[in-house]
Amino acid sequence: MSTIIEFKDVSKAYPDQPTILVGLNLKIQQGEIFVLVGPSGSGKTTSLKMINGLIQPTTGTIDFAGRPMASYDLRKLRWQIGYVLQQIALFPTMTVRQNISVIPEMLGWKRARQDREVVRLLKMVDLDPDQYQDRYPRELSGGEQQRIGILRALIAEPEVILMDEPFSALDPISRTSLQDLVLRLHQELQTTIVFVTHDMREALKLADRVGVIHEGELLQVGTPQEIVEHPATAFVGSFFEGETGSEPHDFQVADLITAGKYSVDLFQTDLPVVTPTVPAQTLFGLLTRYEMLQVNDQTGKVLGSLSRQDVFDFLSDRFA
């Protein structure tokens, strides 16, 4: 596996402020999901912004695909780097199709090619093109807007995608569903992803390798298992204490029924149906698209309904 991004003794300082980064040395491999994790203010976002030239190092150099970034036309280089933010900032007066097609339009793609790719990508993230491509951002949920933001970053097939805490403002169901989406898209496309988060559980779930940063210093790089089982410092150990990388939402619809976290009444008809053996991941995926689900037992008898709030209440009780 070849190195696509390399930080060489990179530091960043501002006048009258503490040093943001100190002597960062890091290699990111082509095709991996590399997650940079650490508390707020540790230097994660600064490092990410350096990869596409939004912030310049005070000292040191950064190579992209074996060449110093200073040797590139920065504007053209950014076309090879997708960027997904926490606040996705879709253009409010543009439709979903137009938002996804922003970069292809700049690159001079023909309209037929743009439309064909938009349809393909919407299907890839389980959004019906006929229903969604002519909608405006205000007509989408937060999770749907983030899906569109991811597609906007993907459509021009960049070599690298940067993701800066993209799911931290979302509810737990949407967040889990989008984490699964990132893993699925990465498996299909094998694009290099550099993902920043302060959530150690998210880091352990997504990463091929994790980099732990604290107060501007990179403390450890390794696989999730290496980080958890062999922390290099006391801080790394305390940051990941109790984490195993396993998904905490390991339950079925039956567990919500047992806990009484559902309604025995059914106020709507034609709802999607789930049974007691449906796992959490499937449930989360459905609840990103539907406010409520119908619950049937294995014989088809209607037991009642299950809402997003029911799942939030269950998670709050179980994982508090």
PDB file of C-alpha atoms in Angstrom:
ATOM      1  CA  MET A   1       0.000   0.000   0.000  1.00  0.00           C
ATOM      2  CA  SER A   2       1.486   3.353  -1.030  1.00  0.00           C
ATOM      3  CA  THR A   3       1.551   6.599   0.928  1.00  0.00           C
ATOM      4  CA  ILE A   4      -0.774   9.289  -0.433  1.00  0.00           C
ATOM      5  CA  ILE A   5      -0.348  11.966   2.265  1.00  0.00           C
ATOM      6  CA  GLU A   6       2.737  12.563   4.389  1.00  0.00           C
ATOM      7  CA  PHE A   7       3.310  15.164   7.088  1.00  0.00           C
ATOM      8  CA  LYS A   8       7.009  15.855   7.648  1.00  0.00           C
ATOM      9  CA  ASP A   9       7.874  17.701  10.884  1.00  0.00           C
ATOM     10  CA  VAL A  10       4.805  19.912  10.490  1.00  0.00           C
ATOM     11  CA  SER A  11       4.131  22.584  13.090  1.00  0.00           C
ATOM     12  CA  LYS A  12       1.577  25.375  13.210  1.00  0.00           C
ATOM     13  CA  ALA A  13       1.700  28.440  15.414  1.00  0.00           C
ATOM     14  CA  TYR A  14      -0.072  31.783  15.486  1.00  0.00           C
ATOM     15  CA  PRO A  15       1.156  34.997  17.111  1.00  0.00           C
ATOM     16  CA  ASP A  16       0.093  35.333  20.755  1.00  0.00           C
ATOM     17  CA  GLN A  17      -1.495  31.848  20.753  1.00  0.00           C
ATOM     18  CA  PRO A  18      -0.344  28.449  21.985  1.00  0.00           C
ATOM     19  CA  THR A  19       1.258  26.288  19.296  1.00  0.00           C
ATOM     20  CA  ILE A  20      -1.505  24.342  17.484  1.00  0.00           C
ATOM     21  CA  LEU A  21       0.666  21.510  16.105  1.00  0.00           C
ATOM     22  CA  VAL A  22       4.127  20.367  17.180  1.00  0.00           C
ATOM     23  CA  GLY A  23       6.414  18.366  14.855  1.00  0.00           C
ATOM     24  CA  LEU A  24       3.702  16.240  13.252  1.00  0.00           C
ATOM     25  CA  ASN A  25       5.057  13.246  11.320  1.00  0.00           C
ATOM     26  CA  LEU A  26       2.392  11.057   9.781  1.00  0.00           C
ATOM     27  CA  LYS A  27       1.882   8.847   6.728  1.00  0.00           C
ATOM     28  CA  ILE A  28      -1.641   8.146   5.441  1.00  0.00           C
ATOM     29  CA  GLN A  29      -1.911   5.162   3.121  1.00  0.00           C
ATOM     30  CA  GLN A  30      -3.840   5.093  -0.134  1.00  0.00           C
ATOM     31  CA  GLY A  31      -7.252   3.455   0.201  1.00  0.00           C
ATOM     32  CA  GLU A  32      -7.455   3.418   3.997  1.00  0.00           C
ATOM     33  CA  ILE A  33      -9.854   5.071   6.433  1.00  0.00           C
ATOM     34  CA  PHE A  34      -7.564   7.015   8.714  1.00  0.00           C
ATOM     35  CA  VAL A  35      -9.293   8.530  11.744  1.00  0.00           C
ATOM     36  CA  LEU A  36      -7.680  11.345  13.691  1.00  0.00           C
ATOM     37  CA  VAL A  37      -9.159  11.458  17.188  1.00  0.00           C
ATOM     38  CA  GLY A  38      -8.631  13.666  20.199  1.00  0.00           C
ATOM     39  CA  PRO A  39     -10.354  16.190  22.456  1.00  0.00           C
ATOM     40  CA  SER A  40     -11.553  19.580  21.260  1.00  0.00           C
ATOM     41  CA  GLY A  41      -8.703  21.964  20.497  1.00  0.00           C
ATOM     42  CA  SER A  42      -6.118  19.222  20.054  1.00  0.00           C
ATOM     43  CA  GLY A  43      -5.201  20.141  16.465  1.00  0.00           C
ATOM     44  CA  LYS A  44      -7.354  17.657  14.531  1.00  0.00           C
ATOM     45  CA  THR A  45      -9.158  20.115  12.262  1.00  0.00           C
ATOM     46  CA  THR A  46      -5.992  22.150  11.690  1.00  0.00           C
ATOM     47  CA  SER A  47      -4.263  18.994  10.448  1.00  0.00           C
ATOM     48  CA  LEU A  48      -7.195  18.166   8.175  1.00  0.00           C
ATOM     49  CA  LYS A  49      -7.316  21.659   6.646  1.00  0.00           C
ATOM     50  CA  MET A  50      -3.625  21.474   5.856  1.00  0.00           C
ATOM     51  CA  ILE A  51      -4.291  18.519   3.547  1.00  0.00           C
ATOM     52  CA  ASN A  52      -6.240  20.692   1.100  1.00  0.00           C
ATOM     53  CA  GLY A  53      -4.274  23.866   1.690  1.00  0.00           C
ATOM     54  CA  LEU A  54      -6.831  25.820   3.695  1.00  0.00           C
ATOM     55  CA  ILE A  55      -4.137  26.247   6.374  1.00  0.00           C
ATOM     56  CA  GLN A  56      -0.416  26.427   5.643  1.00  0.00           C
ATOM     57  CA  PRO A  57       2.220  24.953   7.987  1.00  0.00           C
ATOM     58  CA  THR A  58       4.448  27.318   9.914  1.00  0.00           C
ATOM     59  CA  THR A  59       7.289  24.815   9.531  1.00  0.00           C
ATOM     60  CA  GLY A  60       7.632  21.459   7.815  1.00  0.00           C
ATOM     61  CA  THR A  61       6.154  20.135   4.585  1.00  0.00           C
ATOM     62  CA  ILE A  62       3.212  18.031   3.421  1.00  0.00           C
ATOM     63  CA  ASP A  63       3.441  15.698   0.420  1.00  0.00           C
ATOM     64  CA  PHE A  64       0.452  14.612  -1.661  1.00  0.00           C
ATOM     65  CA  ALA A  65       0.937  11.537  -3.863  1.00  0.00           C
ATOM     66  CA  GLY A  66       4.699  11.810  -3.499  1.00  0.00           C
ATOM     67  CA  ARG A  67       4.990  15.514  -4.349  1.00  0.00           C
ATOM     68  CA  PRO A  68       5.204  18.557  -2.068  1.00  0.00           C
ATOM     69  CA  MET A  69       1.879  20.342  -1.970  1.00  0.00           C
ATOM     70  CA  ALA A  70       3.687  23.570  -2.799  1.00  0.00           C
ATOM     71  CA  SER A  71       4.396  22.139  -6.273  1.00  0.00           C
ATOM     72  CA  TYR A  72       0.677  21.798  -7.127  1.00  0.00           C
ATOM     73  CA  ASP A  73      -1.842  24.255  -8.509  1.00  0.00           C
ATOM     74  CA  LEU A  74      -3.859  24.406  -5.272  1.00  0.00           C
ATOM     75  CA  ARG A  75      -7.186  25.005  -7.017  1.00  0.00           C
ATOM     76  CA  LYS A  76      -6.782  21.932  -9.217  1.00  0.00           C
ATOM     77  CA  LEU A  77      -5.478  19.861  -6.315  1.00  0.00           C
ATOM     78  CA  ARG A  78      -8.660  20.559  -4.365  1.00  0.00           C
ATOM     79  CA  TRP A  79     -10.675  18.950  -7.171  1.00  0.00           C
ATOM     80  CA  GLN A  80      -8.923  15.708  -6.160  1.00  0.00           C
ATOM     81  CA  ILE A  81      -9.944  16.182  -2.508  1.00  0.00           C
ATOM     82  CA  GLY A  82     -13.563  15.938  -1.362  1.00  0.00           C
ATOM     83  CA  TYR A  83     -14.556  17.718   1.849  1.00  0.00           C
ATOM     84  CA  VAL A  84     -17.481  16.909   4.173  1.00  0.00           C
ATOM     85  CA  LEU A  85     -18.115  19.221   7.130  1.00  0.00           C
ATOM     86  CA  GLN A  86     -20.243  19.008  10.264  1.00  0.00           C
ATOM     87  CA  GLN A  87     -22.393  21.845   8.939  1.00  0.00           C
ATOM     88  CA  ILE A  88     -22.799  20.580   5.418  1.00  0.00           C
ATOM     89  CA  ALA A  89     -23.844  23.967   3.985  1.00  0.00           C
ATOM     90  CA  LEU A  90     -25.807  22.797   0.975  1.00  0.00           C
ATOM     91  CA  PHE A  91     -26.740  25.661  -1.318  1.00  0.00           C
ATOM     92  CA  PRO A  92     -30.321  26.486  -0.239  1.00  0.00           C
ATOM     93  CA  THR A  93     -31.507  27.726  -3.646  1.00  0.00           C
ATOM     94  CA  MET A  94     -30.176  24.667  -5.495  1.00  0.00           C
ATOM     95  CA  THR A  95     -31.916  21.322  -5.827  1.00  0.00           C
ATOM     96  CA  VAL A  96     -30.348  18.086  -4.641  1.00  0.00           C
ATOM     97  CA  ARG A  97     -29.213  17.358  -8.201  1.00  0.00           C
ATOM     98  CA  GLN A  98     -27.631  20.797  -8.545  1.00  0.00           C
ATOM     99  CA  ASN A  99     -25.889  20.549  -5.166  1.00  0.00           C
ATOM    100  CA  ILE A 100     -24.345  17.187  -6.012  1.00  0.00           C
ATOM    101  CA  SER A 101     -23.262  18.458  -9.435  1.00  0.00           C
ATOM    102  CA  VAL A 102     -21.386  21.571  -8.263  1.00  0.00           C
ATOM    103  CA  ILE A 103     -17.872  20.203  -8.909  1.00  0.00           C
ATOM    104  CA  PRO A 104     -18.748  18.362 -12.172  1.00  0.00           C
ATOM    105  CA  GLU A 105     -20.271  21.632 -13.425  1.00  0.00           C
ATOM    106  CA  MET A 106     -16.998  23.432 -12.640  1.00  0.00           C
ATOM    107  CA  LEU A 107     -15.068  20.652 -14.362  1.00  0.00           C
ATOM    108  CA  GLY A 108     -17.167  21.042 -17.510  1.00  0.00           C
ATOM    109  CA  TRP A 109     -18.996  17.717 -17.455  1.00  0.00           C
ATOM    110  CA  LYS A 110     -21.840  17.437 -19.924  1.00  0.00           C
ATOM    111  CA  ARG A 111     -25.319  17.618 -18.389  1.00  0.00           C
ATOM    112  CA  ALA A 112     -26.183  14.052 -19.388  1.00  0.00           C
ATOM    113  CA  ARG A 113     -23.132  12.723 -17.552  1.00  0.00           C
ATOM    114  CA  GLN A 114     -23.950  14.806 -14.478  1.00  0.00           C
ATOM    115  CA  ASP A 115     -27.533  13.527 -14.388  1.00  0.00           C
ATOM    116  CA  ARG A 116     -26.459   9.938 -14.888  1.00  0.00           C
ATOM    117  CA  GLU A 117     -23.988  10.119 -11.985  1.00  0.00           C
ATOM    118  CA  VAL A 118     -26.468  11.860  -9.685  1.00  0.00           C
ATOM    119  CA  VAL A 119     -29.006   9.071 -10.243  1.00  0.00           C
ATOM    120  CA  ARG A 120     -26.375   6.379  -9.675  1.00  0.00           C
ATOM    121  CA  LEU A 121     -25.101   7.922  -6.463  1.00  0.00           C
ATOM    122  CA  LEU A 122     -28.544   8.618  -5.003  1.00  0.00           C
ATOM    123  CA  LYS A 123     -29.408   4.957  -5.485  1.00  0.00           C
ATOM    124  CA  MET A 124     -26.126   4.010  -3.819  1.00  0.00           C
ATOM    125  CA  VAL A 125     -27.186   5.805  -0.593  1.00  0.00           C
ATOM    126  CA  ASP A 126     -30.771   4.508  -0.721  1.00  0.00           C
ATOM    127  CA  LEU A 127     -32.398   7.778  -1.811  1.00  0.00           C
ATOM    128  CA  ASP A 128     -34.889   7.381  -4.656  1.00  0.00           C
ATOM    129  CA  PRO A 129     -33.731   9.743  -7.446  1.00  0.00           C
ATOM    130  CA  ASP A 130     -37.309  10.366  -8.600  1.00  0.00           C
ATOM    131  CA  GLN A 131     -38.260  11.507  -5.116  1.00  0.00           C
ATOM    132  CA  TYR A 132     -35.126  13.397  -4.095  1.00  0.00           C
ATOM    133  CA  GLN A 133     -33.192  14.951  -6.983  1.00  0.00           C
ATOM    134  CA  ASP A 134     -35.571  17.907  -7.432  1.00  0.00           C
ATOM    135  CA  ARG A 135     -35.995  18.628  -3.703  1.00  0.00           C
ATOM    136  CA  TYR A 136     -34.349  21.561  -1.946  1.00  0.00           C
ATOM    137  CA  PRO A 137     -32.212  21.266   1.219  1.00  0.00           C
ATOM    138  CA  ARG A 138     -35.010  22.649   3.415  1.00  0.00           C
ATOM    139  CA  GLU A 139     -37.103  19.627   2.424  1.00  0.00           C
ATOM    140  CA  LEU A 140     -34.520  17.144   3.733  1.00  0.00           C
ATOM    141  CA  SER A 141     -33.797  15.786   7.203  1.00  0.00           C
ATOM    142  CA  GLY A 142     -30.359  16.346   8.762  1.00  0.00           C
ATOM    143  CA  GLY A 143     -29.296  12.815   7.882  1.00  0.00           C
ATOM    144  CA  GLU A 144     -30.487  13.219   4.290  1.00  0.00           C
ATOM    145  CA  GLN A 145     -28.577  16.492   3.949  1.00  0.00           C
ATOM    146  CA  GLN A 146     -25.407  14.762   5.128  1.00  0.00           C
ATOM    147  CA  ARG A 147     -25.946  12.021   2.541  1.00  0.00           C
ATOM    148  CA  ILE A 148     -26.129  14.689  -0.152  1.00  0.00           C
ATOM    149  CA  GLY A 149     -22.984  16.311   1.233  1.00  0.00           C
ATOM    150  CA  ILE A 150     -21.150  12.996   1.016  1.00  0.00           C
ATOM    151  CA  LEU A 151     -22.310  12.502  -2.582  1.00  0.00           C
ATOM    152  CA  ARG A 152     -21.194  16.024  -3.486  1.00  0.00           C
ATOM    153  CA  ALA A 153     -17.737  15.113  -2.186  1.00  0.00           C
ATOM    154  CA  LEU A 154     -17.732  11.767  -4.030  1.00  0.00           C
ATOM    155  CA  ILE A 155     -19.140  12.528  -7.458  1.00  0.00           C
ATOM    156  CA  ALA A 156     -15.912  13.681  -9.128  1.00  0.00           C
ATOM    157  CA  GLU A 157     -14.124  10.546  -7.821  1.00  0.00           C
ATOM    158  CA  PRO A 158     -11.485  12.392  -5.754  1.00  0.00           C
ATOM    159  CA  GLU A 159      -8.401  10.590  -4.553  1.00  0.00           C
ATOM    160  CA  VAL A 160      -9.038  11.653  -0.946  1.00  0.00           C
ATOM    161  CA  ILE A 161     -12.123  12.598   1.064  1.00  0.00           C
ATOM    162  CA  LEU A 162     -11.739  14.701   4.201  1.00  0.00           C
ATOM    163  CA  MET A 163     -14.502  14.400   6.806  1.00  0.00           C
ATOM    164  CA  ASP A 164     -14.465  16.860   9.725  1.00  0.00           C
ATOM    165  CA  GLU A 165     -16.773  15.569  12.501  1.00  0.00           C
ATOM    166  CA  PRO A 166     -19.541  15.209   9.886  1.00  0.00           C
ATOM    167  CA  PHE A 167     -22.056  13.391  12.113  1.00  0.00           C
ATOM    168  CA  SER A 168     -21.534  15.020  15.516  1.00  0.00           C
ATOM    169  CA  ALA A 169     -24.660  17.202  15.271  1.00  0.00           C
ATOM    170  CA  LEU A 170     -26.980  14.321  14.338  1.00  0.00           C
ATOM    171  CA  ASP A 171     -29.188  12.127  16.484  1.00  0.00           C
ATOM    172  CA  PRO A 172     -27.856   8.659  17.414  1.00  0.00           C
ATOM    173  CA  ILE A 173     -29.949   6.813  14.825  1.00  0.00           C
ATOM    174  CA  SER A 174     -28.873   9.032  11.914  1.00  0.00           C
ATOM    175  CA  ARG A 175     -25.290   8.998  13.130  1.00  0.00           C
ATOM    176  CA  THR A 176     -25.076   5.212  13.284  1.00  0.00           C
ATOM    177  CA  SER A 177     -26.730   4.874   9.885  1.00  0.00           C
ATOM    178  CA  LEU A 178     -24.271   7.305   8.266  1.00  0.00           C
ATOM    179  CA  GLN A 179     -21.277   5.602   9.874  1.00  0.00           C
ATOM    180  CA  ASP A 180     -22.472   2.368   8.286  1.00  0.00           C
ATOM    181  CA  LEU A 181     -22.909   4.218   4.984  1.00  0.00           C
ATOM    182  CA  VAL A 182     -19.306   5.464   5.088  1.00  0.00           C
ATOM    183  CA  LEU A 183     -18.064   1.916   5.657  1.00  0.00           C
ATOM    184  CA  ARG A 184     -20.189   0.587   2.809  1.00  0.00           C
ATOM    185  CA  LEU A 185     -19.129   3.312   0.361  1.00  0.00           C
ATOM    186  CA  HIS A 186     -15.502   2.812   1.289  1.00  0.00           C
ATOM    187  CA  GLN A 187     -15.769  -0.922   0.674  1.00  0.00           C
ATOM    188  CA  GLU A 188     -17.250  -0.253  -2.775  1.00  0.00           C
ATOM    189  CA  LEU A 189     -15.080   2.673  -3.870  1.00  0.00           C
ATOM    190  CA  GLN A 190     -11.810   2.207  -1.894  1.00  0.00           C
ATOM    191  CA  THR A 191     -11.312   5.974  -1.704  1.00  0.00           C
ATOM    192  CA  THR A 192      -8.845   7.246   0.897  1.00  0.00           C
ATOM    193  CA  ILE A 193     -10.802   8.814   3.756  1.00  0.00           C
ATOM    194  CA  VAL A 194      -9.313  11.035   6.464  1.00  0.00           C
ATOM    195  CA  PHE A 195     -11.911  11.352   9.210  1.00  0.00           C
ATOM    196  CA  VAL A 196     -11.730  13.656  12.235  1.00  0.00           C
ATOM    197  CA  THR A 197     -13.741  13.021  15.392  1.00  0.00           C
ATOM    198  CA  HIS A 198     -13.587  13.542  19.163  1.00  0.00           C
ATOM    199  CA  ASP A 199     -15.685  10.372  19.673  1.00  0.00           C
ATOM    200  CA  MET A 200     -13.432   7.412  20.426  1.00  0.00           C
ATOM    201  CA  ARG A 201     -16.248   4.925  19.744  1.00  0.00           C
ATOM    202  CA  GLU A 202     -16.756   6.384  16.264  1.00  0.00           C
ATOM    203  CA  ALA A 203     -13.009   6.222  15.650  1.00  0.00           C
ATOM    204  CA  LEU A 204     -12.813   2.567  16.633  1.00  0.00           C
ATOM    205  CA  LYS A 205     -15.791   1.638  14.471  1.00  0.00           C
ATOM    206  CA  LEU A 206     -14.645   3.358  11.279  1.00  0.00           C
ATOM    207  CA  ALA A 207     -10.871   3.281  11.245  1.00  0.00           C
ATOM    208  CA  ASP A 208      -8.403   1.027   9.513  1.00  0.00           C
ATOM    209  CA  ARG A 209      -5.892   3.014  11.559  1.00  0.00           C
ATOM    210  CA  VAL A 210      -6.315   5.603  14.309  1.00  0.00           C
ATOM    211  CA  GLY A 211      -4.122   8.573  15.132  1.00  0.00           C
ATOM    212  CA  VAL A 212      -4.502  10.009  18.651  1.00  0.00           C
ATOM    213  CA  ILE A 213      -3.644  13.693  18.955  1.00  0.00           C
ATOM    214  CA  HIS A 214      -3.524  15.781  22.141  1.00  0.00           C
ATOM    215  CA  GLU A 215      -2.395  19.376  22.641  1.00  0.00           C
ATOM    216  CA  GLY A 216      -0.908  19.450  19.149  1.00  0.00           C
ATOM    217  CA  GLU A 217       1.151  16.279  19.507  1.00  0.00           C
ATOM    218  CA  LEU A 218       0.515  12.962  17.773  1.00  0.00           C
ATOM    219  CA  LEU A 219       0.747  10.448  20.604  1.00  0.00           C
ATOM    220  CA  GLN A 220       0.085   7.149  18.830  1.00  0.00           C
ATOM    221  CA  VAL A 221      -0.879   5.642  15.483  1.00  0.00           C
ATOM    222  CA  GLY A 222      -2.167   2.089  15.139  1.00  0.00           C
ATOM    223  CA  THR A 223      -5.050  -0.187  14.372  1.00  0.00           C
ATOM    224  CA  PRO A 224      -8.086   0.099  16.667  1.00  0.00           C
ATOM    225  CA  GLN A 225      -7.063  -3.110  18.413  1.00  0.00           C
ATOM    226  CA  GLU A 226      -3.503  -1.875  18.951  1.00  0.00           C
ATOM    227  CA  ILE A 227      -4.703   1.443  20.356  1.00  0.00           C
ATOM    228  CA  VAL A 228      -7.106  -0.190  22.816  1.00  0.00           C
ATOM    229  CA  GLU A 229      -4.883  -3.071  23.910  1.00  0.00           C
ATOM    230  CA  HIS A 230      -1.515  -1.294  23.902  1.00  0.00           C
ATOM    231  CA  PRO A 231      -1.934   2.451  24.568  1.00  0.00           C
ATOM    232  CA  ALA A 232       1.348   4.320  24.192  1.00  0.00           C
ATOM    233  CA  THR A 233       0.645   6.875  26.943  1.00  0.00           C
ATOM    234  CA  ALA A 234      -1.538   7.287  29.992  1.00  0.00           C
ATOM    235  CA  PHE A 235      -3.655   9.818  28.083  1.00  0.00           C
ATOM    236  CA  VAL A 236      -4.352   7.375  25.243  1.00  0.00           C
ATOM    237  CA  GLY A 237      -5.261   4.706  27.769  1.00  0.00           C
ATOM    238  CA  SER A 238      -7.652   6.979  29.636  1.00  0.00           C
ATOM    239  CA  PHE A 239      -9.193   8.327  26.422  1.00  0.00           C
ATOM    240  CA  PHE A 240     -10.088   4.843  25.211  1.00  0.00           C
ATOM    241  CA  GLU A 241     -10.699   3.302  28.625  1.00  0.00           C
ATOM    242  CA  GLY A 242     -13.474   0.720  28.496  1.00  0.00           C
ATOM    243  CA  GLU A 243     -13.749   0.820  24.708  1.00  0.00           C
ATOM    244  CA  THR A 244     -13.433  -2.413  22.731  1.00  0.00           C
ATOM    245  CA  GLY A 245     -14.455  -1.195  19.293  1.00  0.00           C
ATOM    246  CA  SER A 246     -17.680  -3.202  19.445  1.00  0.00           C
ATOM    247  CA  GLU A 247     -20.971  -1.605  18.508  1.00  0.00           C
ATOM    248  CA  PRO A 248     -22.859  -0.631  21.694  1.00  0.00           C
ATOM    249  CA  HIS A 249     -26.267  -0.764  20.026  1.00  0.00           C
ATOM    250  CA  ASP A 250     -26.393  -4.546  19.982  1.00  0.00           C
ATOM    251  CA  PHE A 251     -30.090  -5.254  20.386  1.00  0.00           C
ATOM    252  CA  GLN A 252     -33.227  -6.259  18.512  1.00  0.00           C
ATOM    253  CA  VAL A 253     -36.761  -4.921  18.280  1.00  0.00           C
ATOM    254  CA  ALA A 254     -37.681  -7.612  20.816  1.00  0.00           C
ATOM    255  CA  ASP A 255     -35.587  -5.787  23.435  1.00  0.00           C
ATOM    256  CA  LEU A 256     -37.626  -2.615  22.975  1.00  0.00           C
ATOM    257  CA  ILE A 257     -40.849  -4.604  23.297  1.00  0.00           C
ATOM    258  CA  THR A 258     -39.607  -6.256  26.493  1.00  0.00           C
ATOM    259  CA  ALA A 259     -38.642  -2.831  27.880  1.00  0.00           C
ATOM    260  CA  GLY A 260     -42.050  -1.414  26.975  1.00  0.00           C
ATOM    261  CA  LYS A 261     -40.518   1.105  24.586  1.00  0.00           C
ATOM    262  CA  TYR A 262     -43.275   0.952  21.978  1.00  0.00           C
ATOM    263  CA  SER A 263     -46.962   1.805  21.630  1.00  0.00           C
ATOM    264  CA  VAL A 264     -49.639  -0.860  21.664  1.00  0.00           C
ATOM    265  CA  ASP A 265     -51.755   1.458  19.505  1.00  0.00           C
ATOM    266  CA  LEU A 266     -51.354   1.838  15.759  1.00  0.00           C
ATOM    267  CA  PHE A 267     -52.354   5.313  14.654  1.00  0.00           C
ATOM    268  CA  GLN A 268     -51.260   5.017  11.018  1.00  0.00           C
ATOM    269  CA  THR A 269     -51.636   2.400   8.335  1.00  0.00           C
ATOM    270  CA  ASP A 270     -49.248   1.475   5.519  1.00  0.00           C
ATOM    271  CA  LEU A 271     -46.200   1.803   7.764  1.00  0.00           C
ATOM    272  CA  PRO A 272     -43.058  -0.262   7.133  1.00  0.00           C
ATOM    273  CA  VAL A 273     -43.235  -3.454   9.192  1.00  0.00           C
ATOM    274  CA  VAL A 274     -40.592  -4.802  11.563  1.00  0.00           C
ATOM    275  CA  THR A 275     -40.638  -8.006  13.590  1.00  0.00           C
ATOM    276  CA  PRO A 276     -39.038  -8.747  16.989  1.00  0.00           C
ATOM    277  CA  THR A 277     -35.900 -10.270  15.423  1.00  0.00           C
ATOM    278  CA  VAL A 278     -35.021  -7.175  13.354  1.00  0.00           C
ATOM    279  CA  PRO A 279     -31.539  -5.998  14.521  1.00  0.00           C
ATOM    280  CA  ALA A 280     -30.609  -2.492  15.628  1.00  0.00           C
ATOM    281  CA  GLN A 281     -28.731  -1.583  12.448  1.00  0.00           C
ATOM    282  CA  THR A 282     -31.750  -2.351  10.237  1.00  0.00           C
ATOM    283  CA  LEU A 283     -34.001  -0.483  12.659  1.00  0.00           C
ATOM    284  CA  PHE A 284     -31.760   2.596  12.560  1.00  0.00           C
ATOM    285  CA  GLY A 285     -31.720   2.560   8.767  1.00  0.00           C
ATOM    286  CA  LEU A 286     -35.528   2.500   8.608  1.00  0.00           C
ATOM    287  CA  LEU A 287     -35.917   5.253  11.189  1.00  0.00           C
ATOM    288  CA  THR A 288     -33.687   7.605   9.213  1.00  0.00           C
ATOM    289  CA  ARG A 289     -36.454   7.567   6.573  1.00  0.00           C
ATOM    290  CA  TYR A 290     -39.642   6.978   8.555  1.00  0.00           C
ATOM    291  CA  GLU A 291     -40.888   8.593  11.755  1.00  0.00           C
ATOM    292  CA  MET A 292     -42.736   5.447  12.827  1.00  0.00           C
ATOM    293  CA  LEU A 293     -42.823   1.719  12.117  1.00  0.00           C
ATOM    294  CA  GLN A 294     -45.433  -1.003  12.549  1.00  0.00           C
ATOM    295  CA  VAL A 295     -44.436  -3.915  14.781  1.00  0.00           C
ATOM    296  CA  ASN A 296     -45.768  -7.384  13.954  1.00  0.00           C
ATOM    297  CA  ASP A 297     -44.996 -10.658  15.666  1.00  0.00           C
ATOM    298  CA  GLN A 298     -43.603 -13.589  13.698  1.00  0.00           C
ATOM    299  CA  THR A 299     -47.136 -14.764  12.782  1.00  0.00           C
ATOM    300  CA  GLY A 300     -48.053 -11.382  11.303  1.00  0.00           C
ATOM    301  CA  LYS A 301     -50.156 -10.212  14.247  1.00  0.00           C
ATOM    302  CA  VAL A 302     -49.925  -6.450  14.809  1.00  0.00           C
ATOM    303  CA  LEU A 303     -48.334  -5.627  18.166  1.00  0.00           C
ATOM    304  CA  GLY A 304     -48.357  -1.846  17.818  1.00  0.00           C
ATOM    305  CA  SER A 305     -46.019   0.891  16.606  1.00  0.00           C
ATOM    306  CA  LEU A 306     -42.448   1.984  17.230  1.00  0.00           C
ATOM    307  CA  SER A 307     -41.262   5.595  16.916  1.00  0.00           C
ATOM    308  CA  ARG A 308     -37.889   7.345  16.875  1.00  0.00           C
ATOM    309  CA  GLN A 309     -38.625   8.674  20.352  1.00  0.00           C
ATOM    310  CA  ASP A 310     -39.194   5.135  21.603  1.00  0.00           C
ATOM    311  CA  VAL A 311     -35.702   4.183  20.408  1.00  0.00           C
ATOM    312  CA  PHE A 312     -34.146   7.321  21.945  1.00  0.00           C
ATOM    313  CA  ASP A 313     -35.785   6.490  25.279  1.00  0.00           C
ATOM    314  CA  PHE A 314     -34.525   2.891  25.080  1.00  0.00           C
ATOM    315  CA  LEU A 315     -30.961   4.000  24.279  1.00  0.00           C
ATOM    316  CA  SER A 316     -31.036   6.577  27.039  1.00  0.00           C
ATOM    317  CA  ASP A 317     -32.027   3.939  29.598  1.00  0.00           C
ATOM    318  CA  ARG A 318     -29.706   1.236  28.315  1.00  0.00           C
ATOM    319  CA  PHE A 319     -26.510   3.176  27.642  1.00  0.00           C
ATOM    320  CA  ALA A 320     -26.753   6.050  30.108  1.00  0.00           C
TER     321      ALA A 320
END
